[in-house]
PDB file of C-alpha atoms and ligand atoms in Angstrom:
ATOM      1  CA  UNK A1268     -11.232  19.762  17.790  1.00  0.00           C
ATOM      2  CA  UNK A1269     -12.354  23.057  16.127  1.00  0.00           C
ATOM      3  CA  UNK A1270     -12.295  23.168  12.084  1.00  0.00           C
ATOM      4  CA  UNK A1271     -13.865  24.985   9.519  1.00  0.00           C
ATOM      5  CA  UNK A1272     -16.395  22.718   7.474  1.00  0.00           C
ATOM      6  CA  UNK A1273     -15.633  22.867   3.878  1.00  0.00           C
ATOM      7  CA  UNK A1274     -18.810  22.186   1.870  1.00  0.00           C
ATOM      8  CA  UNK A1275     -16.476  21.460  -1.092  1.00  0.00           C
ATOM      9  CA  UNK A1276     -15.359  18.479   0.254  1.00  0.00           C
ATOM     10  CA  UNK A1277     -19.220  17.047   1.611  1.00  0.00           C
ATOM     11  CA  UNK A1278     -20.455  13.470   0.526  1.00  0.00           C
ATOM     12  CA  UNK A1279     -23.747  14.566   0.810  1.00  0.00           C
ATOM     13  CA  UNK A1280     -24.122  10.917   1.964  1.00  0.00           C
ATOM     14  CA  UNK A1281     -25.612  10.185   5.263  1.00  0.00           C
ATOM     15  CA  UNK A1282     -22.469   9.872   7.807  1.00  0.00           C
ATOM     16  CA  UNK A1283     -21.750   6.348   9.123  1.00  0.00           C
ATOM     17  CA  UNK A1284     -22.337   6.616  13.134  1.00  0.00           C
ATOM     18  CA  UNK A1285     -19.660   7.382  14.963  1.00  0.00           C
ATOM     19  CA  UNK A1286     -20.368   4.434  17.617  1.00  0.00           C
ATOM     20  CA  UNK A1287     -19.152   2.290  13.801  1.00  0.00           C
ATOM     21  CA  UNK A1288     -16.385   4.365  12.834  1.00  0.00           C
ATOM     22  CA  UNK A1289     -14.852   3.790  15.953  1.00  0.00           C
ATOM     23  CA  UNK A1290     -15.601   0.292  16.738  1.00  0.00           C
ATOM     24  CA  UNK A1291     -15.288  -1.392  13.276  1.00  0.00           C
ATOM     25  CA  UNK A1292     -11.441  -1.061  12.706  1.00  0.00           C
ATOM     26  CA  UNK A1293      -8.656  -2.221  10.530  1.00  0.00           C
ATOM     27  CA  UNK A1294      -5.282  -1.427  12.498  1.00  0.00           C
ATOM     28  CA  UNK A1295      -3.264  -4.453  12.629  1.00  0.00           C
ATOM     29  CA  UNK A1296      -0.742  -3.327  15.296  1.00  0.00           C
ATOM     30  CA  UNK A1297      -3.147  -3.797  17.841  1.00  0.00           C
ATOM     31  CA  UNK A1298      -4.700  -7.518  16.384  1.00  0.00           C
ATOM     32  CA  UNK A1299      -6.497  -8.902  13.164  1.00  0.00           C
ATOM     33  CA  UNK A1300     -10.264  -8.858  14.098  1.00  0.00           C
ATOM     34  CA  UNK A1301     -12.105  -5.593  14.052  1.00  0.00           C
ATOM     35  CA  UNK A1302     -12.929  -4.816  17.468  1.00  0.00           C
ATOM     36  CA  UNK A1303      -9.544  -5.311  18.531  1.00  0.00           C
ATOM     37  CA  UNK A1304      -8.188  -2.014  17.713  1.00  0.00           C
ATOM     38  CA  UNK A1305     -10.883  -0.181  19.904  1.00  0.00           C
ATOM     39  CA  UNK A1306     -10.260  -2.344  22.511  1.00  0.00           C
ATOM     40  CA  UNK A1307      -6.548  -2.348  22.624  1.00  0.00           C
ATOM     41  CA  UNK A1308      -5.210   0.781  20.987  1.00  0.00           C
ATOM     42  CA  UNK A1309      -5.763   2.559  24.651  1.00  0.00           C
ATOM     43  CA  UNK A1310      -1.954   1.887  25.174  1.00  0.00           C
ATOM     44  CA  UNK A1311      -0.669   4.202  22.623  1.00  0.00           C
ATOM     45  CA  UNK A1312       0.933   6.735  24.389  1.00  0.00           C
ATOM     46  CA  UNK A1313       0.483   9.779  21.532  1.00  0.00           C
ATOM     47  CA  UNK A1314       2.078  12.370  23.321  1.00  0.00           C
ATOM     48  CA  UNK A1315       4.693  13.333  23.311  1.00  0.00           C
ATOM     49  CA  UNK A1316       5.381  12.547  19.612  1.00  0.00           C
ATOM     50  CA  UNK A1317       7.332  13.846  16.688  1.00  0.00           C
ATOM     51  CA  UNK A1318       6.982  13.470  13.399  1.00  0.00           C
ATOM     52  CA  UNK A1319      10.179  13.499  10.897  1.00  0.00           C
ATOM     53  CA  UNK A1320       9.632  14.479   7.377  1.00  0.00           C
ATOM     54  CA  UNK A1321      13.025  14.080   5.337  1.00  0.00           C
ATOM     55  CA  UNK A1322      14.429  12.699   1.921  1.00  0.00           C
ATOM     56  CA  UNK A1323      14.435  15.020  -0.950  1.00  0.00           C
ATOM     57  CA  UNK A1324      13.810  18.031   0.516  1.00  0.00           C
ATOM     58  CA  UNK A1325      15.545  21.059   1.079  1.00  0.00           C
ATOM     59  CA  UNK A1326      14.400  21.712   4.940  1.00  0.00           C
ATOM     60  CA  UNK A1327      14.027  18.233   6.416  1.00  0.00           C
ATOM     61  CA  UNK A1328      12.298  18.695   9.885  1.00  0.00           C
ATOM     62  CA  UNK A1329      11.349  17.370  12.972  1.00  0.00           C
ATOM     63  CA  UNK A1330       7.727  18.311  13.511  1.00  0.00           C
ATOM     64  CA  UNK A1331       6.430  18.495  17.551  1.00  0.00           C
ATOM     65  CA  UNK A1332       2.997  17.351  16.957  1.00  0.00           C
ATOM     66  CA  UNK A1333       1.184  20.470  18.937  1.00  0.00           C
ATOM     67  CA  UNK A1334       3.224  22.241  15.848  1.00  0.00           C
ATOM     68  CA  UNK A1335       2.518  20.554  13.313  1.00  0.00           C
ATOM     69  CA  UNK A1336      -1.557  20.977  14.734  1.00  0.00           C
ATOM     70  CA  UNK A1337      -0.865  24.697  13.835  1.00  0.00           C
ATOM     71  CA  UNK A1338       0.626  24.126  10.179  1.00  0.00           C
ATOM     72  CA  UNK A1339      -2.666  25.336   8.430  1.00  0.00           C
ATOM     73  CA  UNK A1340      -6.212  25.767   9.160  1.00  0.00           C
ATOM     74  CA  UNK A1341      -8.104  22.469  10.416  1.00  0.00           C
ATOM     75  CA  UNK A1342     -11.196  21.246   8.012  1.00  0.00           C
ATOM     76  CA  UNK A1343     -13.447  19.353   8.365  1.00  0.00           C
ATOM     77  CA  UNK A1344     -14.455  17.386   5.119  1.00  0.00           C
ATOM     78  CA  UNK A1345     -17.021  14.895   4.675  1.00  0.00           C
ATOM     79  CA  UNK A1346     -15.196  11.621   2.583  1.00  0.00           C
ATOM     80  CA  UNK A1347     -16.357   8.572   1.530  1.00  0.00           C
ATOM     81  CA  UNK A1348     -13.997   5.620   2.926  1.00  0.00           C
ATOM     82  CA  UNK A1349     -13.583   1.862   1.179  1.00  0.00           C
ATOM     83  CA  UNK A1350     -11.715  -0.833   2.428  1.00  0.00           C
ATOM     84  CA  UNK A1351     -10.515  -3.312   0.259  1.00  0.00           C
ATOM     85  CA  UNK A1352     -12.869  -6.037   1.940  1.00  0.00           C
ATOM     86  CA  UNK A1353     -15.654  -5.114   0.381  1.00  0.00           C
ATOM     87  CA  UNK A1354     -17.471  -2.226   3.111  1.00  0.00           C
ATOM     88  CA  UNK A1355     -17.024   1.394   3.231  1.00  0.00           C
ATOM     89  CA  UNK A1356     -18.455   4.035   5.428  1.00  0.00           C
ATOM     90  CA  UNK A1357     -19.168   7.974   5.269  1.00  0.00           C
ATOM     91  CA  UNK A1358     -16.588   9.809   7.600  1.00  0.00           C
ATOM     92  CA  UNK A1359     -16.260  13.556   8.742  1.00  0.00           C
ATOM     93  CA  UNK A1360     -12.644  13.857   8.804  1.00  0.00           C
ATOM     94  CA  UNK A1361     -10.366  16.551  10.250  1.00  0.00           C
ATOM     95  CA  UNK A1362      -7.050  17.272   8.937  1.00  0.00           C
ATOM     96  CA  UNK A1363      -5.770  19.444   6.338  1.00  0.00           C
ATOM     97  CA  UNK A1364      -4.213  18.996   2.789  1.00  0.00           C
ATOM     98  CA  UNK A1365      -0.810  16.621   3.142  1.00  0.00           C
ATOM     99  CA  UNK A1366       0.763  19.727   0.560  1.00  0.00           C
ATOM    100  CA  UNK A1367       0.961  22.026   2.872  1.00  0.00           C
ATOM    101  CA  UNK A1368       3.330  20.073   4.896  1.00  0.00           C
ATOM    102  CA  UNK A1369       5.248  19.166   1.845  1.00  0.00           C
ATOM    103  CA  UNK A1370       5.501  22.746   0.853  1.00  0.00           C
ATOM    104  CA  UNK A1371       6.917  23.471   4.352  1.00  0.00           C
ATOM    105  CA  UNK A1372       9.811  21.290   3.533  1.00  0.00           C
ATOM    106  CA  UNK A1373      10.598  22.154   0.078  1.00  0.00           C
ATOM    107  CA  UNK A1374      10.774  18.931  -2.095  1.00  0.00           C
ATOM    108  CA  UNK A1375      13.530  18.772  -4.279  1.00  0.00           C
ATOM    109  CA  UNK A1376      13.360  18.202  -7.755  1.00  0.00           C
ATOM    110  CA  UNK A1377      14.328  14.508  -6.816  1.00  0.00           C
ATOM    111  CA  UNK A1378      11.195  14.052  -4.814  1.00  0.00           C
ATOM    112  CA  UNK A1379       8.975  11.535  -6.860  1.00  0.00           C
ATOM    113  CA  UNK A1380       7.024   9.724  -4.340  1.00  0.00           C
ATOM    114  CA  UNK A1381       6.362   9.834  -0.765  1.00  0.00           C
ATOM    115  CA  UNK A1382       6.604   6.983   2.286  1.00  0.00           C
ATOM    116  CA  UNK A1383       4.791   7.489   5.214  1.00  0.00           C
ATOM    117  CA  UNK A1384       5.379   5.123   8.042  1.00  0.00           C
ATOM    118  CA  UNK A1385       3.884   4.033  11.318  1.00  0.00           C
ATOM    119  CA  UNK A1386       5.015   4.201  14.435  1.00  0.00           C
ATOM    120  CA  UNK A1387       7.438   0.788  15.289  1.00  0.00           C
ATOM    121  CA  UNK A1388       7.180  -0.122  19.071  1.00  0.00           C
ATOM    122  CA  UNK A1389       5.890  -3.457  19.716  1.00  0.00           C
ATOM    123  CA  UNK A1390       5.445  -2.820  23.828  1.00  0.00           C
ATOM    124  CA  UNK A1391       2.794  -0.002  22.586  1.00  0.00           C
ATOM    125  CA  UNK A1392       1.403  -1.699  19.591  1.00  0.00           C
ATOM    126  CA  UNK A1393       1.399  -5.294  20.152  1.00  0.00           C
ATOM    127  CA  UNK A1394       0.324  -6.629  17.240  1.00  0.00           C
ATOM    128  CA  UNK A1395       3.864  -5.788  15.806  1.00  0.00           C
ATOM    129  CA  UNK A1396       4.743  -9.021  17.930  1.00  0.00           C
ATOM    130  CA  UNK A1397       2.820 -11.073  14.786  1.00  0.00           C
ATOM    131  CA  UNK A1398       4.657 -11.192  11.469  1.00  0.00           C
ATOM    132  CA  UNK A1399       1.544 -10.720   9.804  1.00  0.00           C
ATOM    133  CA  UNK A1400       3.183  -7.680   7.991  1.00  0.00           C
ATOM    134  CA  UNK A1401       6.828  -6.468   7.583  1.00  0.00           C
ATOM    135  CA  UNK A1402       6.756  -3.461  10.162  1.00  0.00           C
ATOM    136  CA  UNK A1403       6.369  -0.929  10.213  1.00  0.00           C
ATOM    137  CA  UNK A1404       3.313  -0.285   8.178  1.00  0.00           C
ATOM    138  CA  UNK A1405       4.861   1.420   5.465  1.00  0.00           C
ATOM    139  CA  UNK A1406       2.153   3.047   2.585  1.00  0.00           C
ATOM    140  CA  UNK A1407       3.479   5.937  -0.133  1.00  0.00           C
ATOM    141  CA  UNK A1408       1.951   7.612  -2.931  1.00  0.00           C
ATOM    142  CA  UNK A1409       3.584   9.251  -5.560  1.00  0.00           C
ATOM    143  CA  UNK A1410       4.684  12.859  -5.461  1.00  0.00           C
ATOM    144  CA  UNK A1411       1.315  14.464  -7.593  1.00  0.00           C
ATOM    145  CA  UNK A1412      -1.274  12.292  -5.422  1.00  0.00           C
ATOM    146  CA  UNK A1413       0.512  13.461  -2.492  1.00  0.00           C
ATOM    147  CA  UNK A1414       0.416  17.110  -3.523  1.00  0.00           C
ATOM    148  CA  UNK A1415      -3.862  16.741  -4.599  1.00  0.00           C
ATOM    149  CA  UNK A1416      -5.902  19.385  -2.653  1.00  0.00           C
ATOM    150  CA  UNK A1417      -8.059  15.833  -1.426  1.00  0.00           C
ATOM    151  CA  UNK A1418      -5.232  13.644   0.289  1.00  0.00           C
ATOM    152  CA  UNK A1419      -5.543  14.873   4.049  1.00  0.00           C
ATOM    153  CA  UNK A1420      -3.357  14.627   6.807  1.00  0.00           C
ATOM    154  CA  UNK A1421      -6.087  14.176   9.632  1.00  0.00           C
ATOM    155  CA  UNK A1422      -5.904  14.828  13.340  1.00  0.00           C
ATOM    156  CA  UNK A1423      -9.513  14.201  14.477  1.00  0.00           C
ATOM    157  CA  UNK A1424     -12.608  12.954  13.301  1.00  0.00           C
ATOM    158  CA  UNK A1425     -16.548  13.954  14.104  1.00  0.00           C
ATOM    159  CA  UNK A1426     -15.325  16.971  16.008  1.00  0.00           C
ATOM    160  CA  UNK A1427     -13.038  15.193  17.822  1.00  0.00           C
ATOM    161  CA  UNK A1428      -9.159  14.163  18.484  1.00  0.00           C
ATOM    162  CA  UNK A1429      -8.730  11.196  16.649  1.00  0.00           C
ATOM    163  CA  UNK A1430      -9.378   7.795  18.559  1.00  0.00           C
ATOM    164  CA  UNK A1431      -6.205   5.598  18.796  1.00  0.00           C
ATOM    165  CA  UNK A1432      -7.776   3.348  17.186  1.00  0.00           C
ATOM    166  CA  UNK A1433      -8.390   5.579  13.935  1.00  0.00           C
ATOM    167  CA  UNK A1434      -4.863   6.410  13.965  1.00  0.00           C
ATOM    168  CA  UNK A1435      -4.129   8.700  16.135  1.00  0.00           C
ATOM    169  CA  UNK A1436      -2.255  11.355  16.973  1.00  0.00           C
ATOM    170  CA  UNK A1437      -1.960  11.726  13.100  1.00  0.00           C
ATOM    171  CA  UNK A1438      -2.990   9.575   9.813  1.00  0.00           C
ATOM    172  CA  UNK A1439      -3.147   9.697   5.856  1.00  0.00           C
ATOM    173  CA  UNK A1440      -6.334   9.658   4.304  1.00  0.00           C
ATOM    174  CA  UNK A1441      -6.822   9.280   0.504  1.00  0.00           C
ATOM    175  CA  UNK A1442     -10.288   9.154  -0.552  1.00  0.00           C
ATOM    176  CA  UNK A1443     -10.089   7.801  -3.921  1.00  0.00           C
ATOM    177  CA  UNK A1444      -7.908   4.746  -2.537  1.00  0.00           C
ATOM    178  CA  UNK A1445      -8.092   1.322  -0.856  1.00  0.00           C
ATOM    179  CA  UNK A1446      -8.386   2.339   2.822  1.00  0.00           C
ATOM    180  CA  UNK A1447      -5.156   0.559   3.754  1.00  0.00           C
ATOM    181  CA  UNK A1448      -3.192   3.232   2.132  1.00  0.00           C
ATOM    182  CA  UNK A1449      -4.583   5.203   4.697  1.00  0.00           C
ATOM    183  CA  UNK A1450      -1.553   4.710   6.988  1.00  0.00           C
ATOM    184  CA  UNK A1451      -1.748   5.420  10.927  1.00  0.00           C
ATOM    185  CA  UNK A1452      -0.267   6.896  13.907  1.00  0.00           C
ATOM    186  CA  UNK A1453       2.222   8.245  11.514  1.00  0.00           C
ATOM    187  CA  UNK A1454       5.664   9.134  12.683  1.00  0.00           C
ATOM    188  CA  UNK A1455       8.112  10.023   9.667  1.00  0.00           C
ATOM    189  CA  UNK A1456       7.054  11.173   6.126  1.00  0.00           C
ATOM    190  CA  UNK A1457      10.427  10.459   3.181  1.00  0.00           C
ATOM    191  CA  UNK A1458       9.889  12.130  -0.331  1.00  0.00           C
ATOM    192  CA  UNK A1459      12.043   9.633  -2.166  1.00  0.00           C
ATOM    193  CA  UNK A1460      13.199   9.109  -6.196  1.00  0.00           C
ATOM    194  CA  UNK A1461      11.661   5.808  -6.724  1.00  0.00           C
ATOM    195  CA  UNK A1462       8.479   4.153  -5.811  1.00  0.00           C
ATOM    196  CA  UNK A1463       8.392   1.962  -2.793  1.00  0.00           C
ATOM    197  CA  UNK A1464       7.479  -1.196  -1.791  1.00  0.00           C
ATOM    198  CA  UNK A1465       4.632  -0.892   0.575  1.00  0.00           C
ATOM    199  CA  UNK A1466       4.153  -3.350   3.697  1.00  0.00           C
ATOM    200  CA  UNK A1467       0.768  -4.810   1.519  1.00  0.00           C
ATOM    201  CA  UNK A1468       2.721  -5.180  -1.784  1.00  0.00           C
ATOM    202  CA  UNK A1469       5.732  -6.934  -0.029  1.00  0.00           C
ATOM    203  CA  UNK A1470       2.719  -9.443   1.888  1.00  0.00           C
ATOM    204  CA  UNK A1471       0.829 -10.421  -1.197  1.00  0.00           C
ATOM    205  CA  UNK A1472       1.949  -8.736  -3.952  1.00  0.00           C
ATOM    206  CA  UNK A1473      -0.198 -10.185  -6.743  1.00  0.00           C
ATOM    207  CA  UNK A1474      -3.178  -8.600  -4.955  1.00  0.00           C
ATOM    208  CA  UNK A1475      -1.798  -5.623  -3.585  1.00  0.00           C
ATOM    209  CA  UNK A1476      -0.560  -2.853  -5.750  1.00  0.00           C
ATOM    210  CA  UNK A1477       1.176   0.028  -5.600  1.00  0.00           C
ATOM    211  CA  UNK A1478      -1.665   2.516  -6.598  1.00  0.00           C
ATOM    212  CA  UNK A1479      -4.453   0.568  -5.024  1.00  0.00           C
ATOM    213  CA  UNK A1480      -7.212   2.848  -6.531  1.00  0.00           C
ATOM    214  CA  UNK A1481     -11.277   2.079  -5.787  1.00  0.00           C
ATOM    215  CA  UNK A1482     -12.241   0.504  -9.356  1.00  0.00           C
ATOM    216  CA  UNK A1483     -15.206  -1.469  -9.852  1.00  0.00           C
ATOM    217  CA  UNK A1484     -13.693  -3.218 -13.226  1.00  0.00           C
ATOM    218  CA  UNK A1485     -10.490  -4.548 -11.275  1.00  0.00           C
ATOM    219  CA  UNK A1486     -10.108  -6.765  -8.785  1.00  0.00           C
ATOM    220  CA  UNK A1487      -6.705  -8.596  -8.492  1.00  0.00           C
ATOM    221  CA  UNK A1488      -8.085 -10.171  -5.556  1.00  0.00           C
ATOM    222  CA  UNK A1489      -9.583 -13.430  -5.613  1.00  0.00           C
ATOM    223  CA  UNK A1490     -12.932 -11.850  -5.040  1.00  0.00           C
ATOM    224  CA  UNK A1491     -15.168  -8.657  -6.781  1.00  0.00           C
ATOM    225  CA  UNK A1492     -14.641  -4.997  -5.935  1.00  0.00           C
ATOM    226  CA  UNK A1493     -17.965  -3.889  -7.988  1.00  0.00           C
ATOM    227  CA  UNK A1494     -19.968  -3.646  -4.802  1.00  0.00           C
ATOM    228  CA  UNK A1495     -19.077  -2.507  -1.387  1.00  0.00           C
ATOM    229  CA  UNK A1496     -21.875  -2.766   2.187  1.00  0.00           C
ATOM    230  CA  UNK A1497     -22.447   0.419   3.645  1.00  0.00           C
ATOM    231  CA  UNK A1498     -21.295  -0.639   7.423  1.00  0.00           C
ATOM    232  CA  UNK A1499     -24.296   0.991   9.592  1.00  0.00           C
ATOM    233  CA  UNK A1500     -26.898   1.003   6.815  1.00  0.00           C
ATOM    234  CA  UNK A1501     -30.024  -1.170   7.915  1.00  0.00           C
ATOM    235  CA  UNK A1502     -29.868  -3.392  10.939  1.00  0.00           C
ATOM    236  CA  UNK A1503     -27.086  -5.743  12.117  1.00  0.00           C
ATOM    237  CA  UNK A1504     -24.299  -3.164  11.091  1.00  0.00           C
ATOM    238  CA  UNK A1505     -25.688  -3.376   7.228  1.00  0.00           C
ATOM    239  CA  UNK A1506     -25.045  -7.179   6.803  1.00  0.00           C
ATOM    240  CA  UNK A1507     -29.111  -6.794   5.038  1.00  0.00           C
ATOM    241  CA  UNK A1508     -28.266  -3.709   3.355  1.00  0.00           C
ATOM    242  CA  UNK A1509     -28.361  -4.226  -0.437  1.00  0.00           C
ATOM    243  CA  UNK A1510     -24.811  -3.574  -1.534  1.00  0.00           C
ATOM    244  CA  UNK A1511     -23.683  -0.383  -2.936  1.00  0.00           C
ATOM    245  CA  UNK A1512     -22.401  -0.178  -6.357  1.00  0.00           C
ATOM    246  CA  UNK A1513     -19.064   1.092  -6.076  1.00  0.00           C
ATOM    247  CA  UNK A1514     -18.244   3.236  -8.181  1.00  0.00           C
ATOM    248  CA  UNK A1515     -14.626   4.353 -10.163  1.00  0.00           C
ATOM    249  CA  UNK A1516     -12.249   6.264  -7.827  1.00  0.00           C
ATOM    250  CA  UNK A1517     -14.517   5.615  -5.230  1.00  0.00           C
ATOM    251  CA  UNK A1518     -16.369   8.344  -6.722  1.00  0.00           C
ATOM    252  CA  UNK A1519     -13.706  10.867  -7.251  1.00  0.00           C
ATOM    253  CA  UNK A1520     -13.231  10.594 -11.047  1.00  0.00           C
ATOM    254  CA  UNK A1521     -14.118  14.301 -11.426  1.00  0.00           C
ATOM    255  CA  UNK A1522     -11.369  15.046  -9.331  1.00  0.00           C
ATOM    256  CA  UNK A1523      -8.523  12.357 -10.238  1.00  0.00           C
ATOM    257  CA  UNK A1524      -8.973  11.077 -13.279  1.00  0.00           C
ATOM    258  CA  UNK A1525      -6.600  13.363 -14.906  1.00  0.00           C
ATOM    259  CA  UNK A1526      -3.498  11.975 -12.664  1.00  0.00           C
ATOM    260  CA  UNK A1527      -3.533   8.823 -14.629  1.00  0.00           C
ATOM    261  CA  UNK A1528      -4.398   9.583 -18.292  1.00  0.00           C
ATOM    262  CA  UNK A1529      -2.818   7.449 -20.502  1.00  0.00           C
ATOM    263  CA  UNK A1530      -1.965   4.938 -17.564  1.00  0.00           C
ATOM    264  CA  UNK A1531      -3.837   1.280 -17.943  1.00  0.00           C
ATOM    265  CA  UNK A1532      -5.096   0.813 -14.446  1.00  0.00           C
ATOM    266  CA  UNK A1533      -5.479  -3.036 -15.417  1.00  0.00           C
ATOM    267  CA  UNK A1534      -1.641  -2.958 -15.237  1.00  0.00           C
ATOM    268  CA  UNK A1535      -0.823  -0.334 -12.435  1.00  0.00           C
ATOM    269  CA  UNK A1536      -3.438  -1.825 -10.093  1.00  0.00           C
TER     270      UNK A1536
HETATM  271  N1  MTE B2019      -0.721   1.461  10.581  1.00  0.00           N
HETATM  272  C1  MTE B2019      -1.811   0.954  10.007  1.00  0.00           C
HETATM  273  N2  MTE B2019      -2.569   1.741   9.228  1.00  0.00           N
HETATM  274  C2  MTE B2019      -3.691   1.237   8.655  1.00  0.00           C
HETATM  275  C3  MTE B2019      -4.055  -0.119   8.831  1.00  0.00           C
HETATM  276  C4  MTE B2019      -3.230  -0.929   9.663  1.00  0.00           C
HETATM  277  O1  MTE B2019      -3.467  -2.124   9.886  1.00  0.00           O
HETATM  278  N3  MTE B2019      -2.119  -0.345  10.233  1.00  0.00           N
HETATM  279  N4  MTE B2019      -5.190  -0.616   8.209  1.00  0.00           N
HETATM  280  C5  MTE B2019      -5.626   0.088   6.981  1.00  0.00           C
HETATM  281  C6  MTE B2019      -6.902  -0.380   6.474  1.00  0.00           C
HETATM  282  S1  MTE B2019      -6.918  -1.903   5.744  1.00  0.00           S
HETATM  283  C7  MTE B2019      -8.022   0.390   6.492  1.00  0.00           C
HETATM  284  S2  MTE B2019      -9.451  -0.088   5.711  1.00  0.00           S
HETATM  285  C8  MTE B2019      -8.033   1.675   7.239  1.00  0.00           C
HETATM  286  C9  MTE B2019      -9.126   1.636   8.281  1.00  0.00           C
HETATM  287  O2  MTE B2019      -9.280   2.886   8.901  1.00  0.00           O
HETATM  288  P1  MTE B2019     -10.364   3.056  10.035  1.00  0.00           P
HETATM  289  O3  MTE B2019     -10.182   1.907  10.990  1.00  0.00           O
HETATM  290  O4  MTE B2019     -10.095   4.379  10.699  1.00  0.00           O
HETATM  291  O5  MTE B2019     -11.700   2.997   9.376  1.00  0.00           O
HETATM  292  O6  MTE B2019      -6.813   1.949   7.898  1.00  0.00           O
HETATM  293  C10 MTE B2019      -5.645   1.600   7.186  1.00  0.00           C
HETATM  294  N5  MTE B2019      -4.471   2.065   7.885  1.00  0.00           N
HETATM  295 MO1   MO B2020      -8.864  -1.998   4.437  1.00  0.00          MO
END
């Protein structure tokens, strides 16, 4: 998949290998443990596909996804990644910013948050079968972290068409976040007045918030978010590594700090 590096966007971290990024996988519509995605996602069909974006918006559209692969130039960008469970990897994305889809539809003044779901079709994704989560995966964000020149809609990944199993034929990604607001295999996109309750909220909601951003100092959880293991560092997939500190925003404070002054992230976890 060609794309245009942007050095803005590099970790300058050394990337995690691909034969990890690919294998190592939360997606739960295709089972719980890690390898299952990679070894089951091969039955999503992911063309052809559309993609609806509608709610408050002046032009709500239907989006062929070979069109909406021609919205704006692809990038490639370099982001750090960190799953709630404690590991994170280095990943060269390719997408482009999630605004200038939005600005395609022109939000209306209405539009304070976003919903992006997943695809719902249980004979494709079979882990929908499992009420492990209300489906489908349903993530949002609200309407300024949607609009931030570092929330990507991404197609592909290390020069590549995304693998199924990364979320293909489209997905969110949102460096400074928890990866599971990364939703996958996205199929509609809602700009919506009020801030919605997201498949991980409504399944444990005391550990599971709506923002969900990488901090060090909180962890609802009943375990630590201060460090994080580098998955491919060292041998045996990093489980010798020493951990990583990890840091606030997952690094991106320079970049999004400003979008919650004056909010106590204690609170709006
Ligand atoms: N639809 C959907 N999206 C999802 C998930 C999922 O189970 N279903 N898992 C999330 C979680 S918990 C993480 S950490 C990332 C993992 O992305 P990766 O497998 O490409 O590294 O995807 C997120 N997006
Ligand atoms: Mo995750």
């Amino acid at each position: 998949m060609p794309a245009t590096r942007n050095a803005e966007y590099g970790a300058h971290e050394t990337l995690t290998p691909y034969s990890d990024v690919t294998t190592y996988n939360n997606f739960y519509e295709f089972g719980t443990s890690k390898s299952d995605p990679a070894r089951y996602a091969g039955s999503l069909h992911t063309r052809p596909w559309t993609v609806v974006v509608d709610g408050e918006v002046h032009k709500p559209r239907r989006f062929d996804i070979d069109a909406l692969l021609k919205l704006a130039p692809m990038q490639e960008r370099i982001y750090r990644h960190r799953c709630v469970e404690g590991w994170s990897m280095v990943i060269p994305w390719i997408g482009y910013p999630l605004s200038a889809l939005l600005r395609a539809v022109e939000p209306t003044g209405n539009a304070k948050f976003i919903t992006y779901q997943t695809l719902l079709d249980p004979a494709e994704m079979p882990g929908q079968n499992d009420p492990v989560l209300a489906w489908p995966y349903l993530e949002g964000l609200r309407m300024d972290e949607a609009m931030h020149p570092l929330t990507l809609l991404a197609f592909g990944l290390y020069g590549e068409v995304l693998p199924n199993q990364d979320g293909a034929p489209l997905r969110m990604v949102i460096p400074w976040k928890y990866g599971f607001k990364g939703g996958k295999s996205i199929v509609r996109i809602s700009l919506v007045e009020r801030q919605p309750v997201t498949s991980w909220m409504r399944a444990v909601p005391n550990w599971y918030g709506f923002y969900s951003n990488v901090n060090p100092d909180v962890s609802p959880q009943n375990w630590s978010q201060a460090t994080e293991r580098r998955i491919g560092d060292g041998r045996f997939g990093g489980l010798f590594a020493p951990r990583l500190k990890t840091r606030l925003f997952n690094g991106y404070a320079k970049q999004v700090a400003d979008l919650y002054r004056g909010m106590d992230l204690r609170r709006d976890f």
